[in-house]
PDB file of C-alpha atoms in Angstrom:
ATOM      1  CA  MET Z   1      65.110 -28.038 -20.576  1.00  0.00           C
ATOM      2  CA  PRO Z   2      62.972 -27.851 -17.430  1.00  0.00           C
ATOM      3  CA  THR Z   3      64.215 -27.490 -13.976  1.00  0.00           C
ATOM      4  CA  VAL Z   4      61.373 -28.425 -11.700  1.00  0.00           C
ATOM      5  CA  TYR Z   5      61.182 -26.614  -8.324  1.00  0.00           C
ATOM      6  CA  VAL Z   6      59.386 -28.708  -5.684  1.00  0.00           C
ATOM      7  CA  THR Z   7      59.026 -28.027  -1.980  1.00  0.00           C
ATOM      8  CA  ALA Z   8      58.351 -30.801   0.569  1.00  0.00           C
ATOM      9  CA  PRO Z   9      58.882 -31.936   4.023  1.00  0.00           C
ATOM     10  CA  PRO Z  10      62.285 -33.319   4.369  1.00  0.00           C
ATOM     11  CA  ASP Z  11      61.528 -37.107   4.562  1.00  0.00           C
ATOM     12  CA  ALA Z  12      59.140 -36.930   1.713  1.00  0.00           C
ATOM     13  CA  ALA Z  13      61.584 -34.830  -0.364  1.00  0.00           C
ATOM     14  CA  ASP Z  14      64.315 -37.514   0.084  1.00  0.00           C
ATOM     15  CA  GLU Z  15      61.932 -40.095  -1.136  1.00  0.00           C
ATOM     16  CA  LEU Z  16      60.720 -38.074  -4.106  1.00  0.00           C
ATOM     17  CA  ALA Z  17      64.327 -37.424  -5.235  1.00  0.00           C
ATOM     18  CA  GLU Z  18      65.207 -41.042  -5.209  1.00  0.00           C
ATOM     19  CA  THR Z  19      62.135 -42.071  -6.923  1.00  0.00           C
ATOM     20  CA  LEU Z  20      62.388 -39.454  -9.728  1.00  0.00           C
ATOM     21  CA  VAL Z  21      65.869 -40.594 -10.505  1.00  0.00           C
ATOM     22  CA  ASP Z  22      65.120 -44.299  -9.951  1.00  0.00           C
ATOM     23  CA  GLU Z  23      62.191 -44.032 -12.327  1.00  0.00           C
ATOM     24  CA  ARG Z  24      64.288 -42.166 -14.939  1.00  0.00           C
ATOM     25  CA  LEU Z  25      61.885 -39.105 -14.677  1.00  0.00           C
ATOM     26  CA  ALA Z  26      65.035 -36.798 -13.684  1.00  0.00           C
ATOM     27  CA  ALA Z  27      68.635 -37.324 -14.644  1.00  0.00           C
ATOM     28  CA  CYS Z  28      69.565 -35.555 -11.252  1.00  0.00           C
ATOM     29  CA  VAL Z  29      67.978 -33.781  -8.363  1.00  0.00           C
ATOM     30  CA  ASN Z  30      69.586 -31.336  -6.140  1.00  0.00           C
ATOM     31  CA  ARG Z  31      68.185 -31.118  -2.599  1.00  0.00           C
ATOM     32  CA  PHE Z  32      68.400 -27.841  -0.378  1.00  0.00           C
ATOM     33  CA  PRO Z  33      67.418 -27.480   3.274  1.00  0.00           C
ATOM     34  CA  THR Z  34      65.132 -24.456   3.624  1.00  0.00           C
ATOM     35  CA  THR Z  35      62.960 -22.595   6.236  1.00  0.00           C
ATOM     36  CA  SER Z  36      59.510 -21.684   4.793  1.00  0.00           C
ATOM     37  CA  VAL Z  37      57.379 -19.021   5.844  1.00  0.00           C
ATOM     38  CA  TYR Z  38      53.723 -19.009   4.457  1.00  0.00           C
ATOM     39  CA  ARG Z  39      50.133 -18.351   5.023  1.00  0.00           C
ATOM     40  CA  TRP Z  40      47.813 -21.292   5.495  1.00  0.00           C
ATOM     41  CA  GLU Z  41      44.072 -20.844   6.688  1.00  0.00           C
ATOM     42  CA  GLY Z  42      44.671 -17.164   7.749  1.00  0.00           C
ATOM     43  CA  GLU Z  43      47.781 -17.845   9.851  1.00  0.00           C
ATOM     44  CA  VAL Z  44      51.501 -17.290   9.215  1.00  0.00           C
ATOM     45  CA  HIS Z  45      53.332 -20.663   9.565  1.00  0.00           C
ATOM     46  CA  ARG Z  46      57.078 -21.406   9.582  1.00  0.00           C
ATOM     47  CA  ASP Z  47      58.363 -25.032   8.673  1.00  0.00           C
ATOM     48  CA  GLU Z  48      61.727 -26.736   7.869  1.00  0.00           C
ATOM     49  CA  GLU Z  49      61.311 -28.183   4.366  1.00  0.00           C
ATOM     50  CA  THR Z  50      63.455 -29.301   1.563  1.00  0.00           C
ATOM     51  CA  VAL Z  51      63.486 -27.699  -1.945  1.00  0.00           C
ATOM     52  CA  LEU Z  52      64.242 -30.053  -4.762  1.00  0.00           C
ATOM     53  CA  LEU Z  53      65.420 -28.913  -8.297  1.00  0.00           C
ATOM     54  CA  ALA Z  54      64.889 -31.760 -10.646  1.00  0.00           C
ATOM     55  CA  LYS Z  55      66.625 -31.651 -14.065  1.00  0.00           C
ATOM     56  CA  THR Z  56      64.483 -33.272 -16.534  1.00  0.00           C
ATOM     57  CA  THR Z  57      63.526 -32.964 -20.363  1.00  0.00           C
ATOM     58  CA  ASP Z  58      60.742 -31.617 -22.252  1.00  0.00           C
ATOM     59  CA  ASP Z  59      59.190 -34.952 -22.966  1.00  0.00           C
ATOM     60  CA  ALA Z  60      59.571 -36.341 -19.358  1.00  0.00           C
ATOM     61  CA  TYR Z  61      58.223 -33.182 -17.653  1.00  0.00           C
ATOM     62  CA  ALA Z  62      54.528 -34.087 -17.714  1.00  0.00           C
ATOM     63  CA  GLY Z  63      55.240 -37.564 -16.210  1.00  0.00           C
ATOM     64  CA  LEU Z  64      57.489 -36.175 -13.525  1.00  0.00           C
ATOM     65  CA  VAL Z  65      54.717 -33.577 -12.372  1.00  0.00           C
ATOM     66  CA  GLU Z  66      52.136 -36.487 -12.411  1.00  0.00           C
ATOM     67  CA  ARG Z  67      54.442 -38.714 -10.300  1.00  0.00           C
ATOM     68  CA  VAL Z  68      55.302 -35.742  -7.939  1.00  0.00           C
ATOM     69  CA  GLN Z  69      51.620 -35.058  -7.147  1.00  0.00           C
ATOM     70  CA  GLU Z  70      50.975 -38.917  -6.735  1.00  0.00           C
ATOM     71  CA  LEU Z  71      53.773 -39.164  -4.035  1.00  0.00           C
ATOM     72  CA  HIS Z  72      53.600 -35.545  -2.438  1.00  0.00           C
ATOM     73  CA  PRO Z  73      51.998 -35.517   1.160  1.00  0.00           C
ATOM     74  CA  TYR Z  74      50.457 -31.899   0.469  1.00  0.00           C
ATOM     75  CA  ASP Z  75      47.114 -31.275  -1.172  1.00  0.00           C
ATOM     76  CA  VAL Z  76      48.646 -28.197  -2.831  1.00  0.00           C
ATOM     77  CA  PRO Z  77      52.315 -28.725  -3.500  1.00  0.00           C
ATOM     78  CA  CYS Z  78      54.566 -25.982  -5.031  1.00  0.00           C
ATOM     79  CA  ILE Z  79      55.635 -27.525  -8.278  1.00  0.00           C
ATOM     80  CA  GLU Z  80      57.030 -24.969 -10.744  1.00  0.00           C
ATOM     81  CA  ARG Z  81      58.870 -25.249 -13.948  1.00  0.00           C
ATOM     82  CA  PHE Z  82      61.965 -22.904 -14.845  1.00  0.00           C
ATOM     83  CA  ASP Z  83      63.573 -23.084 -18.213  1.00  0.00           C
ATOM     84  CA  GLU Z  84      67.284 -22.194 -18.717  1.00  0.00           C
ATOM     85  CA  SER Z  85      68.203 -19.881 -21.576  1.00  0.00           C
ATOM     86  CA  ASP Z  86      71.375 -21.790 -22.379  1.00  0.00           C
ATOM     87  CA  VAL Z  87      72.988 -24.995 -21.148  1.00  0.00           C
ATOM     88  CA  LEU Z  88      76.372 -26.617 -21.880  1.00  0.00           C
ATOM     89  CA  GLU Z  89      75.732 -29.026 -24.616  1.00  0.00           C
ATOM     90  CA  SER Z  90      77.474 -32.091 -23.132  1.00  0.00           C
ATOM     91  CA  PHE Z  91      75.296 -31.672 -19.966  1.00  0.00           C
ATOM     92  CA  ALA Z  92      72.175 -31.491 -21.983  1.00  0.00           C
ATOM     93  CA  THR Z  93      73.045 -34.527 -23.928  1.00  0.00           C
ATOM     94  CA  TRP Z  94      73.867 -36.503 -20.675  1.00  0.00           C
ATOM     95  CA  ARG Z  95      70.404 -35.371 -19.313  1.00  0.00           C
ATOM     96  CA  THR Z  96      68.685 -36.539 -22.274  1.00  0.00           C
ATOM     97  CA  GLU Z  97      70.210 -40.018 -22.276  1.00  0.00           C
ATOM     98  CA  HIS Z  98      69.370 -40.505 -18.361  1.00  0.00           C
ATOM     99  CA  VAL Z  99      65.650 -39.768 -18.660  1.00  0.00           C
ATOM    100  CA  GLU Z 100      63.153 -41.675 -20.496  1.00  0.00           C
TER     101      GLU Z 100
ATOM    102  CA  MET E   1      71.428 -10.713 -17.150  1.00  0.00           C
ATOM    103  CA  PRO E   2      72.626 -14.308 -16.668  1.00  0.00           C
ATOM    104  CA  THR E   3      72.654 -16.161 -13.429  1.00  0.00           C
ATOM    105  CA  VAL E   4      74.796 -19.233 -14.132  1.00  0.00           C
ATOM    106  CA  TYR E   5      73.868 -22.351 -12.145  1.00  0.00           C
ATOM    107  CA  VAL E   6      76.854 -24.788 -11.561  1.00  0.00           C
ATOM    108  CA  THR E   7      77.265 -27.778  -9.513  1.00  0.00           C
ATOM    109  CA  ALA E   8      80.534 -28.912  -8.048  1.00  0.00           C
ATOM    110  CA  PRO E   9      82.174 -30.762  -5.277  1.00  0.00           C
ATOM    111  CA  PRO E  10      82.529 -28.476  -2.259  1.00  0.00           C
ATOM    112  CA  ASP E  11      86.255 -27.871  -2.485  1.00  0.00           C
ATOM    113  CA  ALA E  12      86.255 -27.164  -6.159  1.00  0.00           C
ATOM    114  CA  ALA E  13      83.221 -24.949  -5.746  1.00  0.00           C
ATOM    115  CA  ASP E  14      84.840 -22.803  -3.168  1.00  0.00           C
ATOM    116  CA  GLU E  15      87.683 -22.314  -5.529  1.00  0.00           C
ATOM    117  CA  LEU E  16      85.508 -21.610  -8.502  1.00  0.00           C
ATOM    118  CA  ALA E  17      83.547 -18.899  -6.653  1.00  0.00           C
ATOM    119  CA  GLU E  18      86.813 -17.243  -5.536  1.00  0.00           C
ATOM    120  CA  THR E  19      88.302 -17.421  -9.031  1.00  0.00           C
ATOM    121  CA  LEU E  20      85.106 -16.006 -10.798  1.00  0.00           C
ATOM    122  CA  VAL E  21      85.024 -13.014  -8.649  1.00  0.00           C
ATOM    123  CA  ASP E  22      88.768 -12.499  -8.448  1.00  0.00           C
ATOM    124  CA  GLU E  23      88.955 -12.552 -12.291  1.00  0.00           C
ATOM    125  CA  ARG E  24      86.085 -10.258 -12.677  1.00  0.00           C
ATOM    126  CA  LEU E  25      83.948 -12.904 -14.569  1.00  0.00           C
ATOM    127  CA  ALA E  26      81.155 -12.673 -11.798  1.00  0.00           C
ATOM    128  CA  ALA E  27      80.223  -9.667  -9.729  1.00  0.00           C
ATOM    129  CA  CYS E  28      79.076 -12.057  -6.976  1.00  0.00           C
ATOM    130  CA  VAL E  29      78.589 -15.705  -6.363  1.00  0.00           C
ATOM    131  CA  ASN E  30      76.196 -17.328  -3.897  1.00  0.00           C
ATOM    132  CA  ARG E  31      77.237 -20.899  -2.798  1.00  0.00           C
ATOM    133  CA  PHE E  32      74.556 -23.493  -1.470  1.00  0.00           C
ATOM    134  CA  PRO E  33      75.364 -26.841   0.043  1.00  0.00           C
ATOM    135  CA  THR E  34      73.294 -29.524  -1.651  1.00  0.00           C
ATOM    136  CA  THR E  35      72.767 -33.264  -1.730  1.00  0.00           C
ATOM    137  CA  SER E  36      72.548 -34.549  -5.184  1.00  0.00           C
ATOM    138  CA  VAL E  37      70.938 -37.708  -6.416  1.00  0.00           C
ATOM    139  CA  TYR E  38      71.865 -38.644 -10.029  1.00  0.00           C
ATOM    140  CA  ARG E  39      72.237 -41.588 -12.428  1.00  0.00           C
ATOM    141  CA  TRP E  40      75.859 -42.310 -13.662  1.00  0.00           C
ATOM    142  CA  GLU E  41      76.812 -45.365 -15.768  1.00  0.00           C
ATOM    143  CA  GLY E  42      73.441 -47.027 -14.979  1.00  0.00           C
ATOM    144  CA  GLU E  43      73.593 -46.632 -11.105  1.00  0.00           C
ATOM    145  CA  VAL E  44      71.958 -43.957  -8.840  1.00  0.00           C
ATOM    146  CA  HIS E  45      74.570 -42.185  -6.766  1.00  0.00           C
ATOM    147  CA  ARG E  46      74.284 -39.567  -3.948  1.00  0.00           C
ATOM    148  CA  ASP E  47      76.893 -36.854  -3.303  1.00  0.00           C
ATOM    149  CA  GLU E  48      77.348 -33.752  -1.267  1.00  0.00           C
ATOM    150  CA  GLU E  49      78.101 -30.987  -3.670  1.00  0.00           C
ATOM    151  CA  THR E  50      77.823 -27.197  -3.627  1.00  0.00           C
ATOM    152  CA  VAL E  51      75.628 -25.255  -6.132  1.00  0.00           C
ATOM    153  CA  LEU E  52      77.032 -21.899  -7.229  1.00  0.00           C
ATOM    154  CA  LEU E  53      74.805 -19.023  -8.684  1.00  0.00           C
ATOM    155  CA  ALA E  54      77.122 -16.749 -10.307  1.00  0.00           C
ATOM    156  CA  LYS E  55      75.760 -13.191 -11.167  1.00  0.00           C
ATOM    157  CA  THR E  56      77.295 -12.040 -14.391  1.00  0.00           C
ATOM    158  CA  THR E  57      76.556  -9.889 -17.528  1.00  0.00           C
ATOM    159  CA  ASP E  58      75.544 -10.816 -21.161  1.00  0.00           C
ATOM    160  CA  ASP E  59      79.262  -9.743 -22.265  1.00  0.00           C
ATOM    161  CA  ALA E  60      81.035 -11.738 -19.630  1.00  0.00           C
ATOM    162  CA  TYR E  61      78.965 -15.000 -19.923  1.00  0.00           C
ATOM    163  CA  ALA E  62      80.870 -16.835 -22.473  1.00  0.00           C
ATOM    164  CA  GLY E  63      84.267 -16.156 -20.776  1.00  0.00           C
ATOM    165  CA  LEU E  64      82.650 -17.408 -17.548  1.00  0.00           C
ATOM    166  CA  VAL E  65      81.495 -20.496 -19.049  1.00  0.00           C
ATOM    167  CA  GLU E  66      84.990 -21.162 -20.671  1.00  0.00           C
ATOM    168  CA  ARG E  67      86.726 -20.628 -17.366  1.00  0.00           C
ATOM    169  CA  VAL E  68      84.374 -22.951 -15.352  1.00  0.00           C
ATOM    170  CA  GLN E  69      84.973 -25.716 -17.835  1.00  0.00           C
ATOM    171  CA  GLU E  70      88.741 -25.219 -17.560  1.00  0.00           C
ATOM    172  CA  LEU E  71      88.614 -25.388 -13.878  1.00  0.00           C
ATOM    173  CA  HIS E  72      85.851 -27.966 -13.113  1.00  0.00           C
ATOM    174  CA  PRO E  73      86.754 -31.501 -12.046  1.00  0.00           C
ATOM    175  CA  TYR E  74      83.930 -33.153 -13.800  1.00  0.00           C
ATOM    176  CA  ASP E  75      83.942 -34.258 -17.564  1.00  0.00           C
ATOM    177  CA  VAL E  76      80.310 -33.123 -17.799  1.00  0.00           C
ATOM    178  CA  PRO E  77      79.579 -30.338 -15.517  1.00  0.00           C
ATOM    179  CA  CYS E  78      76.116 -28.785 -14.901  1.00  0.00           C
ATOM    180  CA  ILE E  79      76.451 -25.396 -16.277  1.00  0.00           C
ATOM    181  CA  GLU E  80      73.049 -23.590 -16.949  1.00  0.00           C
ATOM    182  CA  ARG E  81      72.073 -20.005 -17.609  1.00  0.00           C
ATOM    183  CA  PHE E  82      68.920 -18.431 -16.187  1.00  0.00           C
ATOM    184  CA  ASP E  83      67.841 -14.951 -17.038  1.00  0.00           C
ATOM    185  CA  GLU E  84      65.767 -12.817 -14.832  1.00  0.00           C
ATOM    186  CA  SER E  85      62.830 -10.938 -16.118  1.00  0.00           C
ATOM    187  CA  ASP E  86      63.284  -7.927 -13.974  1.00  0.00           C
ATOM    188  CA  VAL E  87      66.124  -6.679 -11.763  1.00  0.00           C
ATOM    189  CA  LEU E  88      66.607  -3.577  -9.540  1.00  0.00           C
ATOM    190  CA  GLU E  89      68.406  -0.994 -11.682  1.00  0.00           C
ATOM    191  CA  SER E  90      71.017  -0.111  -8.999  1.00  0.00           C
ATOM    192  CA  PHE E  91      71.810  -3.815  -8.653  1.00  0.00           C
ATOM    193  CA  ALA E  92      72.193  -4.206 -12.407  1.00  0.00           C
ATOM    194  CA  THR E  93      74.492  -1.151 -12.621  1.00  0.00           C
ATOM    195  CA  TRP E  94      76.628  -2.505  -9.746  1.00  0.00           C
ATOM    196  CA  ARG E  95      76.954  -5.834 -11.421  1.00  0.00           C
ATOM    197  CA  THR E  96      78.042  -4.266 -14.729  1.00  0.00           C
ATOM    198  CA  GLU E  97      80.618  -2.165 -13.091  1.00  0.00           C
ATOM    199  CA  HIS E  98      82.312  -5.111 -11.363  1.00  0.00           C
ATOM    200  CA  VAL E  99      82.618  -7.536 -14.278  1.00  0.00           C
ATOM    201  CA  GLU E 100      84.941  -7.065 -17.425  1.00  0.00           C
TER     202      GLU E 100
ATOM    203  CA  MET F   1      54.144 -15.629 -11.663  1.00  0.00           C
ATOM    204  CA  PRO F   2      57.247 -13.889 -10.089  1.00  0.00           C
ATOM    205  CA  THR F   3      59.782 -15.661  -7.914  1.00  0.00           C
ATOM    206  CA  VAL F   4      61.737 -12.832  -6.264  1.00  0.00           C
ATOM    207  CA  TYR F   5      65.428 -13.581  -5.445  1.00  0.00           C
ATOM    208  CA  VAL F   6      66.575 -11.429  -2.535  1.00  0.00           C
ATOM    209  CA  THR F   7      69.980 -11.724  -0.747  1.00  0.00           C
ATOM    210  CA  ALA F   8      70.333 -10.186   2.852  1.00  0.00           C
ATOM    211  CA  PRO F   9      72.242 -10.617   6.071  1.00  0.00           C
ATOM    212  CA  PRO F  10      70.628 -13.688   8.013  1.00  0.00           C
ATOM    213  CA  ASP F  11      68.666 -11.385  10.627  1.00  0.00           C
ATOM    214  CA  ALA F  12      67.524  -9.017   8.225  1.00  0.00           C
ATOM    215  CA  ALA F  13      66.416 -11.879   5.866  1.00  0.00           C
ATOM    216  CA  ASP F  14      64.281 -13.533   8.568  1.00  0.00           C
ATOM    217  CA  GLU F  15      62.471 -10.271   9.231  1.00  0.00           C
ATOM    218  CA  LEU F  16      61.971  -9.623   5.596  1.00  0.00           C
ATOM    219  CA  ALA F  17      60.390 -13.088   5.090  1.00  0.00           C
ATOM    220  CA  GLU F  18      58.102 -12.672   7.924  1.00  0.00           C
ATOM    221  CA  THR F  19      57.050  -9.120   6.844  1.00  0.00           C
ATOM    222  CA  LEU F  20      56.323 -10.040   3.214  1.00  0.00           C
ATOM    223  CA  VAL F  21      54.008 -12.989   4.373  1.00  0.00           C
ATOM    224  CA  ASP F  22      52.341 -10.935   7.216  1.00  0.00           C
ATOM    225  CA  GLU F  23      51.684  -8.044   5.002  1.00  0.00           C
ATOM    226  CA  ARG F  24      50.316 -10.400   2.113  1.00  0.00           C
ATOM    227  CA  LEU F  25      52.975  -9.273  -0.374  1.00  0.00           C
ATOM    228  CA  ALA F  26      54.113 -12.908  -0.736  1.00  0.00           C
ATOM    229  CA  ALA F  27      52.177 -16.232  -0.311  1.00  0.00           C
ATOM    230  CA  CYS F  28      55.349 -17.934   0.910  1.00  0.00           C
ATOM    231  CA  VAL F  29      59.019 -17.330   1.239  1.00  0.00           C
ATOM    232  CA  ASN F  30      61.761 -20.003   1.244  1.00  0.00           C
ATOM    233  CA  ARG F  31      65.047 -19.075   3.035  1.00  0.00           C
ATOM    234  CA  PHE F  32      68.374 -20.681   2.149  1.00  0.00           C
ATOM    235  CA  PRO F  33      71.622 -20.145   3.950  1.00  0.00           C
ATOM    236  CA  THR F  34      74.375 -19.077   1.619  1.00  0.00           C
ATOM    237  CA  THR F  35      78.048 -18.020   1.502  1.00  0.00           C
ATOM    238  CA  SER F  36      78.488 -15.008  -0.823  1.00  0.00           C
ATOM    239  CA  VAL F  37      81.631 -14.012  -2.671  1.00  0.00           C
ATOM    240  CA  TYR F  38      81.664 -10.506  -4.158  1.00  0.00           C
ATOM    241  CA  ARG F  39      83.517  -7.593  -5.000  1.00  0.00           C
ATOM    242  CA  TRP F  40      82.947  -4.242  -3.167  1.00  0.00           C
ATOM    243  CA  GLU F  41      85.137  -1.125  -3.469  1.00  0.00           C
ATOM    244  CA  GLY F  42      87.833  -3.058  -5.261  1.00  0.00           C
ATOM    245  CA  GLU F  43      88.113  -5.893  -2.786  1.00  0.00           C
ATOM    246  CA  VAL F  44      86.795  -9.446  -2.799  1.00  0.00           C
ATOM    247  CA  HIS F  45      84.618  -9.989   0.231  1.00  0.00           C
ATOM    248  CA  ARG F  46      83.056 -13.208   1.782  1.00  0.00           C
ATOM    249  CA  ASP F  47      79.925 -13.138   3.911  1.00  0.00           C
ATOM    250  CA  GLU F  48      77.258 -15.548   5.384  1.00  0.00           C
ATOM    251  CA  GLU F  49      73.904 -14.382   4.045  1.00  0.00           C
ATOM    252  CA  THR F  50      70.513 -15.777   3.428  1.00  0.00           C
ATOM    253  CA  VAL F  51      68.772 -16.049   0.100  1.00  0.00           C
ATOM    254  CA  LEU F  52      64.967 -15.460  -0.046  1.00  0.00           C
ATOM    255  CA  LEU F  53      62.771 -16.803  -2.775  1.00  0.00           C
ATOM    256  CA  ALA F  54      59.526 -15.110  -2.361  1.00  0.00           C
ATOM    257  CA  LYS F  55      56.425 -16.381  -4.255  1.00  0.00           C
ATOM    258  CA  THR F  56      54.069 -13.677  -5.184  1.00  0.00           C
ATOM    259  CA  THR F  57      51.894 -12.450  -8.079  1.00  0.00           C
ATOM    260  CA  ASP F  58      52.103 -10.137 -10.975  1.00  0.00           C
ATOM    261  CA  ASP F  59      49.852  -7.705  -9.147  1.00  0.00           C
ATOM    262  CA  ALA F  60      51.779  -7.619  -5.911  1.00  0.00           C
ATOM    263  CA  TYR F  61      55.273  -7.620  -7.522  1.00  0.00           C
ATOM    264  CA  ALA F  62      55.764  -3.891  -7.477  1.00  0.00           C
ATOM    265  CA  GLY F  63      54.657  -3.473  -3.935  1.00  0.00           C
ATOM    266  CA  LEU F  64      56.924  -6.341  -2.813  1.00  0.00           C
ATOM    267  CA  VAL F  65      59.989  -4.752  -4.416  1.00  0.00           C
ATOM    268  CA  GLU F  66      59.255  -1.346  -2.893  1.00  0.00           C
ATOM    269  CA  ARG F  67      58.914  -2.835   0.616  1.00  0.00           C
ATOM    270  CA  VAL F  68      62.067  -4.957   0.288  1.00  0.00           C
ATOM    271  CA  GLN F  69      63.982  -1.629  -0.652  1.00  0.00           C
ATOM    272  CA  GLU F  70      62.586   0.164   2.382  1.00  0.00           C
ATOM    273  CA  LEU F  71      63.588  -2.554   4.761  1.00  0.00           C
ATOM    274  CA  HIS F  72      66.797  -3.733   3.382  1.00  0.00           C
ATOM    275  CA  PRO F  73      69.835  -2.755   5.191  1.00  0.00           C
ATOM    276  CA  TYR F  74      72.083  -2.699   2.008  1.00  0.00           C
ATOM    277  CA  ASP F  75      72.210   0.502  -0.346  1.00  0.00           C
ATOM    278  CA  VAL F  76      72.340  -1.925  -3.447  1.00  0.00           C
ATOM    279  CA  PRO F  77      70.317  -4.989  -2.526  1.00  0.00           C
ATOM    280  CA  CYS F  78      70.113  -8.011  -4.895  1.00  0.00           C
ATOM    281  CA  ILE F  79      66.453  -8.045  -5.981  1.00  0.00           C
ATOM    282  CA  GLU F  80      65.839 -10.098  -9.211  1.00  0.00           C
ATOM    283  CA  ARG F  81      62.562 -11.576 -10.581  1.00  0.00           C
ATOM    284  CA  PHE F  82      62.321 -14.952 -12.248  1.00  0.00           C
ATOM    285  CA  ASP F  83      59.237 -16.231 -13.878  1.00  0.00           C
ATOM    286  CA  GLU F  84      58.382 -19.882 -14.131  1.00  0.00           C
ATOM    287  CA  SER F  85      57.194 -21.123 -17.552  1.00  0.00           C
ATOM    288  CA  ASP F  86      54.697 -23.642 -15.863  1.00  0.00           C
ATOM    289  CA  VAL F  87      53.059 -23.906 -12.545  1.00  0.00           C
ATOM    290  CA  LEU F  88      50.550 -26.495 -10.971  1.00  0.00           C
ATOM    291  CA  GLU F  89      47.245 -24.755 -11.163  1.00  0.00           C
ATOM    292  CA  SER F  90      46.176 -25.350  -7.654  1.00  0.00           C
ATOM    293  CA  PHE F  91      49.457 -23.868  -6.393  1.00  0.00           C
ATOM    294  CA  ALA F  92      49.001 -20.788  -8.502  1.00  0.00           C
ATOM    295  CA  THR F  93      45.463 -20.449  -7.308  1.00  0.00           C
ATOM    296  CA  TRP F  94      46.580 -20.815  -3.578  1.00  0.00           C
ATOM    297  CA  ARG F  95      49.218 -18.080  -4.245  1.00  0.00           C
ATOM    298  CA  THR F  96      46.824 -15.735  -5.872  1.00  0.00           C
ATOM    299  CA  GLU F  97      44.375 -16.089  -2.877  1.00  0.00           C
ATOM    300  CA  HIS F  98      47.131 -15.346  -0.126  1.00  0.00           C
ATOM    301  CA  VAL F  99      48.553 -12.173  -1.665  1.00  0.00           C
ATOM    302  CA  GLU F 100      46.684  -8.772  -1.897  1.00  0.00           C
TER     303      GLU F 100
END
């Protein structure tokens, strides 16, 4: 099942997390404050951001990515999918029931 | 080698982390404060939680999951396994030596 | 594409993150404060650390690991590679362009 890793400015991240759960694209989203160091147009930048880990299903994954791209303030957002190799069965069931 | 992702209320998470290392079910556990947004019984909820990343071995994995389920206050805890595709050999050796 | 998970003391982690981006070994690095519980020489220890998630490429991965080992204050640092199963194409392209 996909865990989707998204980096966003803190305010946008809060709104993204709420929207993904509200629209049943994710069963839950964990938000983590982060400091990012990155290169943009030749310069090294540092920014306070938020990392979202959105727990979703195979079926909902494409719709979630599309929605994040619509709402995200960056032209090139970090959106990556990681799949677990095992998951507690009751949690997997709960996740499937809370996503459409 | 498994990294086990567990979400728990902060107090329970601290105790879980200590127990897993104390009982040699994990060589180390990293704890991260998180804000979770999730759907439960039809409503969207928000909670301060802690995410644990427990570093363990193939052999100890089943015992770790069993112990987390025993100690965890939730009926349906998030317990997921992620496997790395590469690991520094000395770290893998250390991990194996500190887990039973 | 590799995401490299590194744990380090906070000061060393800040310097590592800057160096990896500055030397074009990673396109971006996310830093997260963490509390670690681990076993070392028979005793259970607790430390404030920082987790780095360095976003790099297949080609730059070996060089990044070598550089982290050179700069890291621990004899046995946690350096693990996780590969995503999907990534937004524009983000993958950006990443490739900012790593050498």
